[in-house]
Coordinates of C-alpha atoms in Angstrom, one line a residue:
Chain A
X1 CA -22.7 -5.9 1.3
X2 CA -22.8 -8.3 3.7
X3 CA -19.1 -9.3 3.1
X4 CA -18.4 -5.8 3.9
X5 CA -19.8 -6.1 7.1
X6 CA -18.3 -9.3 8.5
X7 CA -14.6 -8.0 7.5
X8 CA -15.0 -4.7 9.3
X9 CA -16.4 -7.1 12.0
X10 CA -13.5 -9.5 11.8
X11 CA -10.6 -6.8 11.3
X12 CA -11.8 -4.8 14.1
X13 CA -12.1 -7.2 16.5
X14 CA -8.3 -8.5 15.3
X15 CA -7.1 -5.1 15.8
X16 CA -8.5 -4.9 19.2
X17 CA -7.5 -7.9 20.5
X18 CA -4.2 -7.0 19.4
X19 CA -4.5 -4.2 20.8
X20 CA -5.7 -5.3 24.0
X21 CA -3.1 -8.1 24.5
X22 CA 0.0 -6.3 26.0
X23 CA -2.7 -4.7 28.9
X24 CA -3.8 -8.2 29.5
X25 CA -0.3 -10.5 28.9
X26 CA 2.1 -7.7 29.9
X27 CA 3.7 -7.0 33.1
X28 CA 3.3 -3.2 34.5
X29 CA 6.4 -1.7 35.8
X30 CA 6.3 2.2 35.7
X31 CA 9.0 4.5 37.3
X32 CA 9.1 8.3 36.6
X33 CA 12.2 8.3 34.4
X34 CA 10.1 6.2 32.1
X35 CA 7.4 8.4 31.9
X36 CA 9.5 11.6 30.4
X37 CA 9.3 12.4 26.6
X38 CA 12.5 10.5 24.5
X39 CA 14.8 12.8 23.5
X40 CA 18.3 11.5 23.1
X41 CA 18.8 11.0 26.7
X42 CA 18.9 14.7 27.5
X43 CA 16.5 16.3 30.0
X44 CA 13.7 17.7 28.1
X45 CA 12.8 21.8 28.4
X46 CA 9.5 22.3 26.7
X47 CA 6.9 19.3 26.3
X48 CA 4.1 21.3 25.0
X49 CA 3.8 20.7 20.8
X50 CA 6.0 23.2 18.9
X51 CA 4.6 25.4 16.1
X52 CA 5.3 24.0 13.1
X53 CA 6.8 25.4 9.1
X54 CA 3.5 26.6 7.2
X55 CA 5.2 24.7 4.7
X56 CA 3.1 21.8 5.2
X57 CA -0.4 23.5 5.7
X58 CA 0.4 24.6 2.2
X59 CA 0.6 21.2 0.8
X60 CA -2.4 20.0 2.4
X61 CA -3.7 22.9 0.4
X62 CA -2.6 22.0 -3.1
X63 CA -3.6 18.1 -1.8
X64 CA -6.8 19.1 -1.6
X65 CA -7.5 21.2 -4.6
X66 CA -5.6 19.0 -7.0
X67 CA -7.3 15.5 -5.5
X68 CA -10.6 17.3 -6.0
X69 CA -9.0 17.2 -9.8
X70 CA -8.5 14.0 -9.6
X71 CA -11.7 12.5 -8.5
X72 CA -13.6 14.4 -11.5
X73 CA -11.1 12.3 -14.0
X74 CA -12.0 8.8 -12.9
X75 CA -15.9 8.9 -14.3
X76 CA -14.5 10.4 -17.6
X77 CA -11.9 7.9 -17.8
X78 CA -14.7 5.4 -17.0
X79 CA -17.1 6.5 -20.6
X80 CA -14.1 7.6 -22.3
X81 CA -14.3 4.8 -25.4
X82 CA -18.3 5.3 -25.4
X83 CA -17.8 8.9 -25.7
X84 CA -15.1 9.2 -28.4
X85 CA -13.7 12.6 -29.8
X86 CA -16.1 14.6 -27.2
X87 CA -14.5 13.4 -23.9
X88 CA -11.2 13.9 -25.4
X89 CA -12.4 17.8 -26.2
X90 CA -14.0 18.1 -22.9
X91 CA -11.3 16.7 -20.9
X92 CA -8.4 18.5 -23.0
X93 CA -10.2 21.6 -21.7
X94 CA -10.0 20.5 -18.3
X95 CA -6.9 19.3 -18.3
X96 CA -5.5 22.7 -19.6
X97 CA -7.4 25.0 -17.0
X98 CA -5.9 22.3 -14.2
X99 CA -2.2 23.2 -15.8
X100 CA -2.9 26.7 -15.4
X101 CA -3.6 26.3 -11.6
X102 CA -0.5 24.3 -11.8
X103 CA 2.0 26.6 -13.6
X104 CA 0.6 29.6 -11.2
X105 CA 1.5 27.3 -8.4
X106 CA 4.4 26.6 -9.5
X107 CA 5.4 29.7 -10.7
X108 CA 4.5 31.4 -7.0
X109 CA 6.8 29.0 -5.0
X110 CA 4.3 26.8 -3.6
X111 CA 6.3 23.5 -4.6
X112 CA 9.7 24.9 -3.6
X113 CA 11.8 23.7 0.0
X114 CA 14.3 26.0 0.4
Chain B
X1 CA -24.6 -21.0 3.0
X2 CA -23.2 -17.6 1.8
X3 CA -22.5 -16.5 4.9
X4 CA -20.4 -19.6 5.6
X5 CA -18.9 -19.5 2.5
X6 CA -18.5 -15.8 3.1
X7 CA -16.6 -16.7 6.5
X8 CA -14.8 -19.1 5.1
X9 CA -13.3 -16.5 2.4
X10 CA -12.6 -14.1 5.1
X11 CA -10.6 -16.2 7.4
X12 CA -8.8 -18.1 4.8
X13 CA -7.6 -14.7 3.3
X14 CA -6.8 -13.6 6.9
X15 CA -4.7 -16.4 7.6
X16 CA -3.0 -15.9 4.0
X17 CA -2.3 -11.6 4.7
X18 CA -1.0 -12.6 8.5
X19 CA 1.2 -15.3 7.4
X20 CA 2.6 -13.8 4.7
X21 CA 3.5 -10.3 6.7
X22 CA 5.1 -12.7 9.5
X23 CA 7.3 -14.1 6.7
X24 CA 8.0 -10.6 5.0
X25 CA 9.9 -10.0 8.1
X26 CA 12.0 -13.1 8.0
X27 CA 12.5 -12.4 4.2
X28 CA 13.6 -8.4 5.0
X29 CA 16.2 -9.7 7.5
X30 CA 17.2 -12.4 5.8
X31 CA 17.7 -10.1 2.2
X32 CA 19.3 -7.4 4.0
X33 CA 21.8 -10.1 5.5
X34 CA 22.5 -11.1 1.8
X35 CA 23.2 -7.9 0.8
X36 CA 25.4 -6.6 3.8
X37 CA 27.3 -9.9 3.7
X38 CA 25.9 -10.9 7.0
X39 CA 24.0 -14.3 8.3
X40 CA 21.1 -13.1 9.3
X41 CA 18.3 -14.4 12.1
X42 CA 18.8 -17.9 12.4
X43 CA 18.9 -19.1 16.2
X44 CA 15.5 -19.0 16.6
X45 CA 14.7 -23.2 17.5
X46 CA 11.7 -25.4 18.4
X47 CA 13.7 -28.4 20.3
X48 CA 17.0 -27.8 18.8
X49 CA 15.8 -27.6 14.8
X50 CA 16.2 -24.4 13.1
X51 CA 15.9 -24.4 9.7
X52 CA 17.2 -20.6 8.4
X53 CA 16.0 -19.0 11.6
X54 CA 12.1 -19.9 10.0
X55 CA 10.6 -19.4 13.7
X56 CA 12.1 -16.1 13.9
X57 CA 8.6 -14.6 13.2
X58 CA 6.5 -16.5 15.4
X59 CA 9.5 -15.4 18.2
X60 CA 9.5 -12.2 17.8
X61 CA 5.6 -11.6 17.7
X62 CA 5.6 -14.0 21.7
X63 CA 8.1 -11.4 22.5
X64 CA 6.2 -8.7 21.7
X65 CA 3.0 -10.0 23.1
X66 CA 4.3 -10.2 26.5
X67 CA 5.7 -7.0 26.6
X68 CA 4.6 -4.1 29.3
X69 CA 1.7 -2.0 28.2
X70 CA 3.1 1.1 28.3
X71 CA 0.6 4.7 27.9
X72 CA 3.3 7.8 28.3
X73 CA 2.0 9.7 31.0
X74 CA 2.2 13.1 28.6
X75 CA 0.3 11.5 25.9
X76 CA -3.1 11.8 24.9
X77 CA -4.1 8.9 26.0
X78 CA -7.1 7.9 24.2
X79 CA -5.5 8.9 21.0
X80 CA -2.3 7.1 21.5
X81 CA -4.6 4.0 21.6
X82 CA -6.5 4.8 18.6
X83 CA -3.6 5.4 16.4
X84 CA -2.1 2.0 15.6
X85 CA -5.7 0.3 15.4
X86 CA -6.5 2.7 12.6
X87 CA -3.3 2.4 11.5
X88 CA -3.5 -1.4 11.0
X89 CA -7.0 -1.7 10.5
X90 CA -7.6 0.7 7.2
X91 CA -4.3 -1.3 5.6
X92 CA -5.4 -4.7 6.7
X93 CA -9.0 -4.2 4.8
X94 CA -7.2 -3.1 1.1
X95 CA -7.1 -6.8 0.6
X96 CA -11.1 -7.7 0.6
X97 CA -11.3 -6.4 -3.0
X98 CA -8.4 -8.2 -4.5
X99 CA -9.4 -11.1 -6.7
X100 CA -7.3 -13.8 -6.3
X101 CA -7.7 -16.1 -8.8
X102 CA -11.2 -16.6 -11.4
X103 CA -14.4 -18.0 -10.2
X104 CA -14.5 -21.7 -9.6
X105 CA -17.8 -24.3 -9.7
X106 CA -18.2 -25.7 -6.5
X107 CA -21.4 -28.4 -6.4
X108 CA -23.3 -25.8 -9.0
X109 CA -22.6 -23.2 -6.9
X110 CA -19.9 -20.2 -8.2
X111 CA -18.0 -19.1 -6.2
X112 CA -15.3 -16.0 -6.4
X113 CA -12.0 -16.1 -5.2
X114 CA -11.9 -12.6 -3.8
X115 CA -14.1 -11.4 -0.6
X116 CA -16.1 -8.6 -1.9
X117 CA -15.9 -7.6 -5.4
X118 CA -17.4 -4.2 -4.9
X119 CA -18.1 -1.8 -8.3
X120 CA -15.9 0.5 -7.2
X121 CA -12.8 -1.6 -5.9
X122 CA -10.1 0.2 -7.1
X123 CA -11.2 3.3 -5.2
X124 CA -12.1 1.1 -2.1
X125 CA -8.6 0.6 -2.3
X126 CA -7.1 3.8 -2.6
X127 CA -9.7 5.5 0.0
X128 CA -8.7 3.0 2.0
X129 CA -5.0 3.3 1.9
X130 CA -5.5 7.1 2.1
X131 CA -7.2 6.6 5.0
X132 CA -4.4 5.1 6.8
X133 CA -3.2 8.8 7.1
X134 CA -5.1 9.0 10.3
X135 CA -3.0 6.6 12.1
X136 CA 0.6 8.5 11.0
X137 CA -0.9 11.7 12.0
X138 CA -2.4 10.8 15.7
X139 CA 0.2 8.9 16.6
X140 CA 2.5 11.9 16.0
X141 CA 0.2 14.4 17.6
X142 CA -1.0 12.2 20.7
X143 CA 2.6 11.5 21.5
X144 CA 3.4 14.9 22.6
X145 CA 6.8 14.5 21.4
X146 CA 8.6 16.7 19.7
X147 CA 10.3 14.2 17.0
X148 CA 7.0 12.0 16.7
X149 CA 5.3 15.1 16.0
X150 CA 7.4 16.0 13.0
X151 CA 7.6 12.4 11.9
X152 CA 3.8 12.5 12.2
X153 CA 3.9 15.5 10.1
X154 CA 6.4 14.7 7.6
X155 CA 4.9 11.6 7.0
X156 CA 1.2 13.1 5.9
X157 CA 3.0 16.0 3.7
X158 CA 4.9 12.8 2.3
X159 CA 1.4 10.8 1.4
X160 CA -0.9 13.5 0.3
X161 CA 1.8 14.9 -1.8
X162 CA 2.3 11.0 -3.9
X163 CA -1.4 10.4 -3.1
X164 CA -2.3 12.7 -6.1
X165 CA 0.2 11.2 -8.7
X166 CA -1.4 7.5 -7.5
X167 CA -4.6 8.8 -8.1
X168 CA -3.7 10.1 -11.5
X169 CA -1.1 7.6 -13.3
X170 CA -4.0 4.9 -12.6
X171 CA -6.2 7.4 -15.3
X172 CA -4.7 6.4 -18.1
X173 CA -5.4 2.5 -16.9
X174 CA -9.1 2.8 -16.4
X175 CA -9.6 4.5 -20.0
X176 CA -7.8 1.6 -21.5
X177 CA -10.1 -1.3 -19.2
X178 CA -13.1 0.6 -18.8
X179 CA -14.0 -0.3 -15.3
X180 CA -13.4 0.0 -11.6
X181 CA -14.3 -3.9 -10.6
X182 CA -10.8 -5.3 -9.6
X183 CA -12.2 -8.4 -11.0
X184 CA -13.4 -7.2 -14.4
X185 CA -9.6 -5.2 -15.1
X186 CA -8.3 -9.0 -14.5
X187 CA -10.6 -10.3 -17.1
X188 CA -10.2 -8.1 -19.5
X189 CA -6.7 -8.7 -19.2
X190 CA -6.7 -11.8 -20.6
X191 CA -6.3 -11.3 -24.4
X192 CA -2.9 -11.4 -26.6
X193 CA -1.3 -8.1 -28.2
X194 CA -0.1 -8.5 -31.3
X195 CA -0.9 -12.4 -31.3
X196 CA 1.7 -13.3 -28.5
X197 CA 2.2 -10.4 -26.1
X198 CA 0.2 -10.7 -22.9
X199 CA -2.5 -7.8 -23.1
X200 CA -1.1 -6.8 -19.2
X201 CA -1.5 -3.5 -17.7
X202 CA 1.9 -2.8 -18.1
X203 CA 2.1 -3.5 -22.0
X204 CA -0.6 -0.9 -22.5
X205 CA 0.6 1.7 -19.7
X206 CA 4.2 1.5 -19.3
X207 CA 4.6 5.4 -18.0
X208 CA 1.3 4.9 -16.2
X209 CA 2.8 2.1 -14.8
X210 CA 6.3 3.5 -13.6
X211 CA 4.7 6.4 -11.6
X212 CA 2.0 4.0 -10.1
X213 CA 5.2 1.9 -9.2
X214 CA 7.4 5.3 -7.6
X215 CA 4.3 6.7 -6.0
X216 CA 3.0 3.4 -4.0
X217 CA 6.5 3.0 -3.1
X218 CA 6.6 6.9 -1.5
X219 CA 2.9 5.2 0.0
X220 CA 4.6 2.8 1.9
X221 CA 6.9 4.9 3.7
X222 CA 10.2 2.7 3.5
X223 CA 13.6 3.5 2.9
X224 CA 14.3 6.0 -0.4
X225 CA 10.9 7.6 0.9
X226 CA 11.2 6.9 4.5
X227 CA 11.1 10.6 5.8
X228 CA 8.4 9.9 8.7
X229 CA 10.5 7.6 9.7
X230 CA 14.0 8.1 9.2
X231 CA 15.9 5.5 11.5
X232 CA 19.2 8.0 11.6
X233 CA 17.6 11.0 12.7
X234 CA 14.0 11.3 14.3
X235 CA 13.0 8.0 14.7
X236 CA 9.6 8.6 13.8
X237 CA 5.9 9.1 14.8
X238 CA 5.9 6.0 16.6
X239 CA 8.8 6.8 19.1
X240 CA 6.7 6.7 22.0
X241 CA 5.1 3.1 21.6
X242 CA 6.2 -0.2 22.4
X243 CA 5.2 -3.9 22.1
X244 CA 2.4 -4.9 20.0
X245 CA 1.4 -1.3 19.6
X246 CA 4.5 -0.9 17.9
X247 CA 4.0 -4.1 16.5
X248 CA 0.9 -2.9 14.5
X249 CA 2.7 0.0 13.2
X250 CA 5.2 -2.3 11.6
X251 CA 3.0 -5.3 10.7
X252 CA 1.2 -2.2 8.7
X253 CA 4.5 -1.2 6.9
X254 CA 4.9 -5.2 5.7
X255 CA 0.8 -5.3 4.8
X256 CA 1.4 -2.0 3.1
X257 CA 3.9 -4.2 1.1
X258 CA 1.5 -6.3 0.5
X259 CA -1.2 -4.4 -0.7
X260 CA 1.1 -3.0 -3.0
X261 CA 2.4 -5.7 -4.5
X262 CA -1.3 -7.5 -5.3
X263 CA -2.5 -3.7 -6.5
X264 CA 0.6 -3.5 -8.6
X265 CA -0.1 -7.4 -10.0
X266 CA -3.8 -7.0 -10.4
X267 CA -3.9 -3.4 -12.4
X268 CA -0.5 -4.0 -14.4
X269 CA 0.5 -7.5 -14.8
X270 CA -3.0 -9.6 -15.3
X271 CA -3.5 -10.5 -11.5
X272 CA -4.2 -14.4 -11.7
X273 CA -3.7 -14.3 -15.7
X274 CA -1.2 -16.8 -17.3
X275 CA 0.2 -15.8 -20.4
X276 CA -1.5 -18.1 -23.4
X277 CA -3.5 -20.0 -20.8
X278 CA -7.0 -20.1 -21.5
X279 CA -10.2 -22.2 -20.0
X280 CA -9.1 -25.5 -21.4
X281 CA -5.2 -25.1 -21.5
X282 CA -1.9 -23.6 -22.9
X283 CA -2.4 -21.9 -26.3
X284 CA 0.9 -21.3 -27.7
X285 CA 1.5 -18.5 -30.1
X286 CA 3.6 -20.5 -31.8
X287 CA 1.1 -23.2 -32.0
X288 CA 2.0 -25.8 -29.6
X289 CA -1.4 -26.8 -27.1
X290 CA -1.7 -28.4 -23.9
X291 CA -5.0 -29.4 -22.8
X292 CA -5.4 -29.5 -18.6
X293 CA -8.6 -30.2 -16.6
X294 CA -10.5 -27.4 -15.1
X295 CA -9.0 -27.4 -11.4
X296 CA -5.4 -27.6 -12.6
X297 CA -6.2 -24.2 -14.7
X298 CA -7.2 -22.4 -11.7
X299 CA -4.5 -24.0 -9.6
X300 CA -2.0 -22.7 -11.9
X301 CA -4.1 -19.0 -11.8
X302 CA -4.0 -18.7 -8.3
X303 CA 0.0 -20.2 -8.1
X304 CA 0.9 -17.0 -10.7
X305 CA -1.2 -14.6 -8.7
X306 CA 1.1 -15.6 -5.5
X307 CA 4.2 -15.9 -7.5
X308 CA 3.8 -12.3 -9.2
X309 CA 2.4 -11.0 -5.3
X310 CA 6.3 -12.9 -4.1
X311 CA 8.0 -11.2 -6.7
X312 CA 6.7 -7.8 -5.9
X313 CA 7.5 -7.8 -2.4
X314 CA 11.1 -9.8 -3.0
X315 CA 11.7 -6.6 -5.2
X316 CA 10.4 -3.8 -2.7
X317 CA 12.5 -5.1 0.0
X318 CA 15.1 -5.5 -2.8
X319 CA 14.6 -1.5 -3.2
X320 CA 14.6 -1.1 0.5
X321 CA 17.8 -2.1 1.1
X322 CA 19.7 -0.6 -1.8
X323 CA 18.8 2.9 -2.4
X324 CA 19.8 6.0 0.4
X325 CA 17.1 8.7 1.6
X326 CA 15.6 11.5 -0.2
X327 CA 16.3 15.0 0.8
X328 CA 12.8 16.1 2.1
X329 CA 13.1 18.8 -1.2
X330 CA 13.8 16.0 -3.6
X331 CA 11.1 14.2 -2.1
X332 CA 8.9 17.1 -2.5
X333 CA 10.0 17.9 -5.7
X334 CA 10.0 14.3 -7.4
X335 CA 6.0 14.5 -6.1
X336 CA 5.0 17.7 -7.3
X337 CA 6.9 18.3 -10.0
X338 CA 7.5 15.2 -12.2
X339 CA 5.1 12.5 -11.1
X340 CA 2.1 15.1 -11.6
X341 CA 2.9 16.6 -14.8
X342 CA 3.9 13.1 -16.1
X343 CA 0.7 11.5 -15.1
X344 CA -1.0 14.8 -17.0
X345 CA 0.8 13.8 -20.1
X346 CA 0.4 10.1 -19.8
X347 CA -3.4 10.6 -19.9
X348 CA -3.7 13.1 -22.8
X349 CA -1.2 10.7 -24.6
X350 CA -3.2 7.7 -23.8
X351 CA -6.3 9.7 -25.1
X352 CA -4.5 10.7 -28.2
X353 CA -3.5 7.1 -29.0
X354 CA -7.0 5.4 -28.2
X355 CA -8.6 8.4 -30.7
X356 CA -6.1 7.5 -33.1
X357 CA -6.0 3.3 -32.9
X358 CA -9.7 3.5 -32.8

């Protein structure tokens, strides 16, 4: 573990270093104009965050559930040739309830951008 | 002593990542040139010699050194900081548990060519690469822009979406090599299919292998999958940065590259295996032998693992700069609904086949 800690160690100090260069190297030279949002050149209107399509909150949704999914098939796949016929039963029932969820979703729109 | 030799392992592969992603840069504009019939970078000079524009690299990241710190006034500033580090940092630590070449004797000592061969490497990995989420996501909200926002958001949809198909088409590999060492996959890697055919990854999972392949590639967020990005239209979630902040964003898109490339060579084409070479030499299946001495094998293991790493990246640059964008929906839909259902089958296949071979 203790290679673990000297490359977190390491890393992170690279990243803040890198970080940290352009504060220390740089020049500073700020005028209003420079300050404003980019936006094509055009005066901005709004700057406050805009509400976003529910679209994506719905992804995260089906990310969530399905990687749960996912994280139960890695220890199976892991005994699988100890295990024989039985982890292929056990995970063929698995697998089908997980393709029900999926065919509902699909079914209901979820994976659709129109 | 193992903390030196420890040390030693860490900077050497440091120096390796760093140089290579400088040089990933010079190969991506020198590629592109190729293709678009151009020149490419090559004024770049150190007292008059320049040799194909090779100092380009080291130019551009002076450049970027020296340039203004600049902290929008309208950000959130403490996040618009912390983006980019995580950004780099979670990408730049993938390549502690890649084995580089086998373990080598060094005065009675052994020693392993890889920094930290953890039991569960290959989801060390892919937490870590899924962790790199944070970085897209902050920068976009922290910006408090309305185009990095929607970059920001784009581009998490994007790698959650693939981040379940990478997750599953790499299944079907760990029931074939029972194990989640990066270094014991390698190893067990080694044999002969058949009596000539290397006994690679990609022998024994080619559909595993091919959505691994479309889904890392969606991971790295260049061109047919660059959506957070999109050079033509929003520019991205990291509109609002500038000199070696931006410069971590994009020395992560070359290390994702990277990381890639070694994850794709290490799981599906024998990582630092040689086809036929063994301990002591060449065993041809046709019969022919060559005997070499003990360093020259591992010279030649660790001169395959760079040369399959080269080709990898050569190819995803390659990819880069000949395919168009996705529409977000074909994104979407290639994700969802034919690298998921795919993966499903290619496990219950590769279940069905092990029952039946066994």
């Amino acid at each position: 573990m203790i290679e673990l800690f000297f490359v977190f160690l390491i890393f992170g100090l690279l990243g803040v270093v890198l970080l940290s260069m352009n504060a220390l190297l740089g020049p500073r030279r700020t005028n209003p104009n420079k300050e404003k949002p980019f936006e094509c050149g055009s005066p901005y209107l709004q700057n406050e965050i805009k509400p976003f399509s529910v679209k994506f909150y719905l992804v995260a949704f089906l990310f969530l559930l399905f990687d749960i999914e996912v994280v139960f098939f890695f220890p199976w796949a892991l005994i699988f040739k100890q295990m024989k016929e039985s982890a292929l039963l056990i995970m063929l029932a698995y697998v089908i309830v997980l393709v029900v969820g999926f065919v509902y979703a699909w079914k209901k729109g979820a994976f659709e951008w129109d | 002593m193992d903390i030196v030799i420890v040390l030693i392992k860490i900077v050497l592969a440091l120096v390796w990542f760093l140089v290579l992603t400088l040089y990933l840069t010079w190969l991506e504009r020198k590629e592109s040139a190729v293709i678009q019939d151009r020149v490419g970078a090559n004024r770049a000079s150190i007292f008059g010699i320049r040799i194909l524009g090779l100092f380009q690299p080291f130019a551009d990241a002076i450049k970027m050194i020296f340039k203004e710190d600049f902290v929008p006034a309208f950000s959130k500033k403490f996040l618009h900081t912390l983006a980019p580090f995580l950004s780099f940092f979670f990408v730049a630590i993938c390549i502690t548990a890649m084995p580089f070449g086998n373990d080598i004797m060094v005065g009675g000592r052994t020693i392993s060519l890889q920094i930290f061969d953890a039991n569960v490497g290959l989801l060390f990995v892919l937490a870590m690469l899924s962790l790199g989420i944070y970085g897209i996501l902050l920068s976009g909200w922290a910006s408090n822009n309305r185009y990095s926002l929607l970059g920001g958001i784009r581009g998490a949809a994007q790698l959650i979406s693939y981040e379940v198909a990478l997750g599953l088409s790499l299944v079907g590999l760990i029931m074939v090599f029972p194990s989640l060492k990066l270094s014991e996959i390698v190893q067990s890697q080694g044999g002969l299919l058949f009596g000539f055919l290397p006994k690679w990854g990609v022998f024994l999972q080619p559909l595993g292998f091919i959505i691994f392949l479309f889904a890392a590639l969606a991971e790295t967020k260049r061109v047919p999958f660059d959506l957070p990005e999109g050079e033509s239209e929003i520019i991205g979630f990291f509109t609002e940065y500038g000199g070696l902040k931006w410069g971590l964003f994009m020395m992560t898109d070359f290390m994702e590259i990277i990381i890639v490339s070694t994850l794709l060579t290490t799981l599906f084409f024998g990582g630092w295996q040689v086809p036929w070479l063994s301990a002591d030499g060449f065993q041809f299946p046709w019969g022919g032998q060559w005997q070499m001495a003990r360093w020259l094998v591992i010279i030649f293991q660790v001169l395959a693992f760079n040369i399959k790493v080269f080709f990898f990246c050569w190819l995803q640059i390659l990819i880069r700069w000949t395919y168009p964008r996705f529409r977000y929906d074909q994104l979407m839909d290639m994700g969802w609904k034919l690298l998921v259902p795919l993966s499903l089958v290619n496990i219950v296949g590769t279940g069905l086949l092990l029952m039946v071979i066994k």
